[in-house]
Amino acid sequence: MHRIYFLLPSLEDARGLVKEFRDSGVGDDRLHLVSRREAGMEGLPEATVAQSSDLVPALKRGVLLGAGAGVLGGIVAAVSLPVSTPMGFAVIAIVTLVGAGIGSWAAAMIGAGMDRQQVADTEDAMGEGAVLMMVDVPDDEVEIARQRVLKRHPEIRVKGTEHLTPGTWTPQG
């Protein structure tokens, strides 16, 4: 699954494009809109915190970094404590899990307060009334969806695509 980022000039454009996607069978669960003007967003599928913030990528980084630090800390603890080999492995495992938990919690707190790079890059335009629309499409339909939108709405800018797993970002126009 890929996420395509479109920068729409106005809420009216967003309403029209959402209707077009809905009419073509794309559900609201695959449409996510971000606007800095909350007025007028009624009836539009607004992006959640997980979609518009750095929460999920930060959570993944936090788990990895915390688990890595936990493994190192567990090894140091197991080597420095007078424990048996099975107990040493248990110490490493416990400290690794604690490290992953603390790392994910801390990173999630930071990530929830930060806009995704794609949202941050469009902040000025959104302040002037533009709307960022994220559309989730199957991998083999990315170019079809982009071309369908650009053919009907050449004024809309494609800001990039993101492969939802693992989350690689390809900036555009």
mmCIF file of C-alpha atoms in Angstrom:
data_model
loop_
_atom_site.group_PDB
_atom_site.id
_atom_site.type_symbol
_atom_site.label_atom_id
_atom_site.label_comp_id
_atom_site.label_asym_id
_atom_site.label_seq_id
_atom_site.Cartn_x
_atom_site.Cartn_y
_atom_site.Cartn_z
ATOM 1 C CA MET A 1 0.000 0.000 0.000
ATOM 2 C CA HIS A 2 1.224 3.489 -0.877
ATOM 3 C CA ARG A 3 0.111 6.882 0.384
ATOM 4 C CA ILE A 4 -0.014 9.707 -2.174
ATOM 5 C CA TYR A 5 0.142 13.300 -0.900
ATOM 6 C CA PHE A 6 -1.814 15.930 -2.847
ATOM 7 C CA LEU A 7 -1.779 19.639 -2.004
ATOM 8 C CA LEU A 8 -5.210 21.047 -2.866
ATOM 9 C CA PRO A 9 -5.715 24.803 -3.271
ATOM 10 C CA SER A 10 -8.889 25.003 -1.159
ATOM 11 C CA LEU A 11 -11.528 23.195 0.878
ATOM 12 C CA GLU A 12 -13.856 23.335 -2.127
ATOM 13 C CA ASP A 13 -11.270 21.463 -4.185
ATOM 14 C CA ALA A 14 -10.928 18.961 -1.344
ATOM 15 C CA ARG A 15 -14.680 18.365 -1.244
ATOM 16 C CA GLY A 16 -14.776 17.771 -4.998
ATOM 17 C CA LEU A 17 -11.818 15.390 -5.009
ATOM 18 C CA VAL A 18 -13.094 13.462 -1.986
ATOM 19 C CA LYS A 19 -16.421 13.014 -3.825
ATOM 20 C CA GLU A 20 -14.589 11.777 -6.935
ATOM 21 C CA PHE A 21 -12.600 9.249 -4.908
ATOM 22 C CA ARG A 22 -15.713 8.113 -3.023
ATOM 23 C CA ASP A 23 -17.616 7.738 -6.317
ATOM 24 C CA SER A 24 -14.796 5.574 -7.693
ATOM 25 C CA GLY A 25 -15.051 3.239 -4.683
ATOM 26 C CA VAL A 26 -12.305 4.593 -2.433
ATOM 27 C CA GLY A 27 -13.537 4.510 1.168
ATOM 28 C CA ASP A 28 -13.012 7.176 3.805
ATOM 29 C CA ASP A 29 -10.613 4.817 5.577
ATOM 30 C CA ARG A 30 -8.169 5.474 2.712
ATOM 31 C CA LEU A 31 -8.692 9.268 2.525
ATOM 32 C CA HIS A 32 -7.074 11.597 5.072
ATOM 33 C CA LEU A 33 -7.161 15.396 4.991
ATOM 34 C CA VAL A 34 -5.200 17.961 6.973
ATOM 35 C CA SER A 35 -6.122 21.628 7.063
ATOM 36 C CA ARG A 36 -5.083 24.442 9.349
ATOM 37 C CA ARG A 37 -8.565 25.906 9.034
ATOM 38 C CA GLU A 38 -10.876 23.628 10.946
ATOM 39 C CA ALA A 39 -13.986 25.491 9.779
ATOM 40 C CA GLY A 40 -15.508 23.794 6.777
ATOM 41 C CA MET A 41 -14.008 20.327 7.319
ATOM 42 C CA GLU A 42 -17.382 18.845 8.240
ATOM 43 C CA GLY A 43 -18.124 15.734 6.217
ATOM 44 C CA LEU A 44 -14.500 15.319 5.123
ATOM 45 C CA PRO A 45 -12.318 12.438 6.365
ATOM 46 C CA GLU A 46 -9.844 14.247 8.607
ATOM 47 C CA ALA A 47 -6.443 12.703 9.259
ATOM 48 C CA THR A 48 -5.853 11.233 12.695
ATOM 49 C CA VAL A 49 -2.867 12.089 14.879
ATOM 50 C CA ALA A 50 -1.153 8.896 13.680
ATOM 51 C CA GLN A 51 -1.553 9.981 10.043
ATOM 52 C CA SER A 52 -0.619 13.636 10.403
ATOM 53 C CA SER A 53 2.098 13.417 13.055
ATOM 54 C CA ASP A 54 5.406 11.614 13.325
ATOM 55 C CA LEU A 55 3.913 9.225 15.895
ATOM 56 C CA VAL A 56 4.219 5.905 14.047
ATOM 57 C CA PRO A 57 7.701 6.455 12.543
ATOM 58 C CA ALA A 58 8.934 7.755 15.909
ATOM 59 C CA LEU A 59 7.440 4.752 17.685
ATOM 60 C CA LYS A 60 9.295 2.384 15.350
ATOM 61 C CA ARG A 61 12.581 4.239 15.894
ATOM 62 C CA GLY A 62 12.010 4.288 19.657
ATOM 63 C CA VAL A 63 11.458 0.539 19.856
ATOM 64 C CA LEU A 64 14.616 -0.153 17.864
ATOM 65 C CA LEU A 65 16.798 2.305 19.746
ATOM 66 C CA GLY A 66 15.389 1.322 23.141
ATOM 67 C CA ALA A 67 15.810 -2.391 22.447
ATOM 68 C CA GLY A 68 19.365 -1.805 21.219
ATOM 69 C CA ALA A 69 20.238 0.124 24.359
ATOM 70 C CA GLY A 70 18.513 -2.581 26.408
ATOM 71 C CA VAL A 71 20.573 -5.351 24.822
ATOM 72 C CA LEU A 72 23.789 -3.486 25.567
ATOM 73 C CA GLY A 73 22.668 -2.687 29.095
ATOM 74 C CA GLY A 74 21.570 -6.282 29.637
ATOM 75 C CA ILE A 75 24.911 -7.638 28.459
ATOM 76 C CA VAL A 76 26.790 -5.262 30.764
ATOM 77 C CA ALA A 77 24.516 -6.240 33.669
ATOM 78 C CA ALA A 78 24.815 -9.969 32.942
ATOM 79 C CA VAL A 79 28.602 -9.799 32.700
ATOM 80 C CA SER A 80 29.068 -7.652 35.803
ATOM 81 C CA LEU A 81 26.643 -9.533 38.056
ATOM 82 C CA PRO A 82 27.610 -12.896 39.522
ATOM 83 C CA VAL A 83 24.767 -14.856 37.911
ATOM 84 C CA SER A 84 24.517 -18.180 36.095
ATOM 85 C CA THR A 85 24.350 -18.341 32.293
ATOM 86 C CA PRO A 86 20.572 -18.964 32.127
ATOM 87 C CA MET A 87 20.006 -16.111 34.568
ATOM 88 C CA GLY A 88 22.287 -13.896 32.460
ATOM 89 C CA PHE A 89 20.123 -14.505 29.395
ATOM 90 C CA ALA A 90 17.041 -13.650 31.436
ATOM 91 C CA VAL A 91 18.656 -10.389 32.573
ATOM 92 C CA ILE A 92 19.499 -9.498 28.954
ATOM 93 C CA ALA A 93 15.941 -10.285 27.821
ATOM 94 C CA ILE A 94 14.296 -8.307 30.628
ATOM 95 C CA VAL A 95 16.529 -5.251 30.201
ATOM 96 C CA THR A 96 15.979 -5.407 26.408
ATOM 97 C CA LEU A 97 12.182 -5.420 26.870
ATOM 98 C CA VAL A 98 12.350 -2.584 29.382
ATOM 99 C CA GLY A 99 14.587 -0.598 27.022
ATOM 100 C CA ALA A 100 12.204 -1.171 24.100
ATOM 101 C CA GLY A 101 9.255 -0.088 26.241
ATOM 102 C CA ILE A 102 10.923 3.063 27.506
ATOM 103 C CA GLY A 103 12.284 3.904 24.044
ATOM 104 C CA SER A 104 8.900 3.471 22.373
ATOM 105 C CA TRP A 105 7.103 5.503 25.036
ATOM 106 C CA ALA A 106 9.583 8.384 24.895
ATOM 107 C CA ALA A 107 9.701 8.446 21.095
ATOM 108 C CA ALA A 108 5.911 8.263 20.827
ATOM 109 C CA MET A 109 5.537 11.257 23.138
ATOM 110 C CA ILE A 110 7.951 13.251 21.003
ATOM 111 C CA GLY A 111 6.550 12.016 17.686
ATOM 112 C CA ALA A 112 2.928 12.778 18.598
ATOM 113 C CA GLY A 113 3.852 16.421 19.000
ATOM 114 C CA MET A 114 5.666 16.697 15.672
ATOM 115 C CA ASP A 115 4.065 17.038 12.252
ATOM 116 C CA ARG A 116 5.052 14.484 9.642
ATOM 117 C CA GLN A 117 7.617 15.886 7.255
ATOM 118 C CA GLN A 118 4.994 15.949 4.509
ATOM 119 C CA VAL A 119 2.637 18.015 6.685
ATOM 120 C CA ALA A 120 5.405 20.329 7.865
ATOM 121 C CA ASP A 121 6.510 20.948 4.262
ATOM 122 C CA THR A 122 3.031 22.238 3.370
ATOM 123 C CA GLU A 123 2.462 24.300 6.537
ATOM 124 C CA ASP A 124 2.704 27.707 4.818
ATOM 125 C CA ALA A 125 0.300 26.722 2.040
ATOM 126 C CA MET A 126 -2.166 25.284 4.565
ATOM 127 C CA GLY A 127 -2.017 28.541 6.504
ATOM 128 C CA GLU A 128 -3.272 30.245 3.352
ATOM 129 C CA GLY A 129 -6.209 27.837 2.943
ATOM 130 C CA ALA A 130 -4.692 24.862 1.105
ATOM 131 C CA VAL A 131 -5.548 21.311 2.172
ATOM 132 C CA LEU A 132 -3.193 18.327 2.269
ATOM 133 C CA MET A 133 -4.927 15.170 1.091
ATOM 134 C CA MET A 134 -3.452 11.724 1.692
ATOM 135 C CA VAL A 135 -4.845 8.850 -0.352
ATOM 136 C CA ASP A 136 -3.909 5.240 0.363
ATOM 137 C CA VAL A 137 -3.827 3.117 -2.792
ATOM 138 C CA PRO A 138 -2.585 -0.383 -3.620
ATOM 139 C CA ASP A 139 1.004 -0.503 -4.861
ATOM 140 C CA ASP A 140 -0.006 -1.179 -8.455
ATOM 141 C CA GLU A 141 -2.456 1.754 -8.589
ATOM 142 C CA VAL A 142 -0.172 4.633 -7.543
ATOM 143 C CA GLU A 143 0.463 5.987 -11.024
ATOM 144 C CA ILE A 144 -3.151 5.441 -12.097
ATOM 145 C CA ALA A 145 -4.440 7.472 -9.129
ATOM 146 C CA ARG A 146 -1.876 10.246 -9.673
ATOM 147 C CA GLN A 147 -2.697 10.552 -13.357
ATOM 148 C CA ARG A 148 -6.457 10.478 -12.746
ATOM 149 C CA VAL A 149 -6.180 13.393 -10.320
ATOM 150 C CA LEU A 150 -3.744 15.416 -12.438
ATOM 151 C CA LYS A 151 -5.773 14.879 -15.620
ATOM 152 C CA ARG A 152 -8.908 16.325 -14.038
ATOM 153 C CA HIS A 153 -7.163 18.834 -11.768
ATOM 154 C CA PRO A 154 -3.852 20.078 -13.203
ATOM 155 C CA GLU A 155 -3.729 22.811 -10.515
ATOM 156 C CA ILE A 156 -3.268 20.200 -7.778
ATOM 157 C CA ARG A 157 0.325 19.496 -6.783
ATOM 158 C CA VAL A 158 1.482 15.980 -5.991
ATOM 159 C CA LYS A 159 3.760 16.357 -2.973
ATOM 160 C CA GLY A 160 5.082 12.808 -2.976
ATOM 161 C CA THR A 161 4.366 9.189 -2.188
ATOM 162 C CA GLU A 162 5.160 7.011 0.778
ATOM 163 C CA HIS A 163 5.294 3.247 0.925
ATOM 164 C CA LEU A 164 3.339 2.583 4.109
ATOM 165 C CA THR A 165 5.544 -0.335 5.056
ATOM 166 C CA PRO A 166 8.379 0.364 5.839
ATOM 167 C CA GLY A 167 7.691 4.072 5.221
ATOM 168 C CA THR A 168 9.979 5.330 2.490
ATOM 169 C CA TRP A 169 9.197 8.862 1.362
ATOM 170 C CA THR A 170 9.574 9.985 -2.249
ATOM 171 C CA PRO A 171 9.177 13.770 -2.532
ATOM 172 C CA GLN A 172 7.817 15.235 -5.762
ATOM 173 C CA GLY A 173 6.963 18.595 -7.344
#
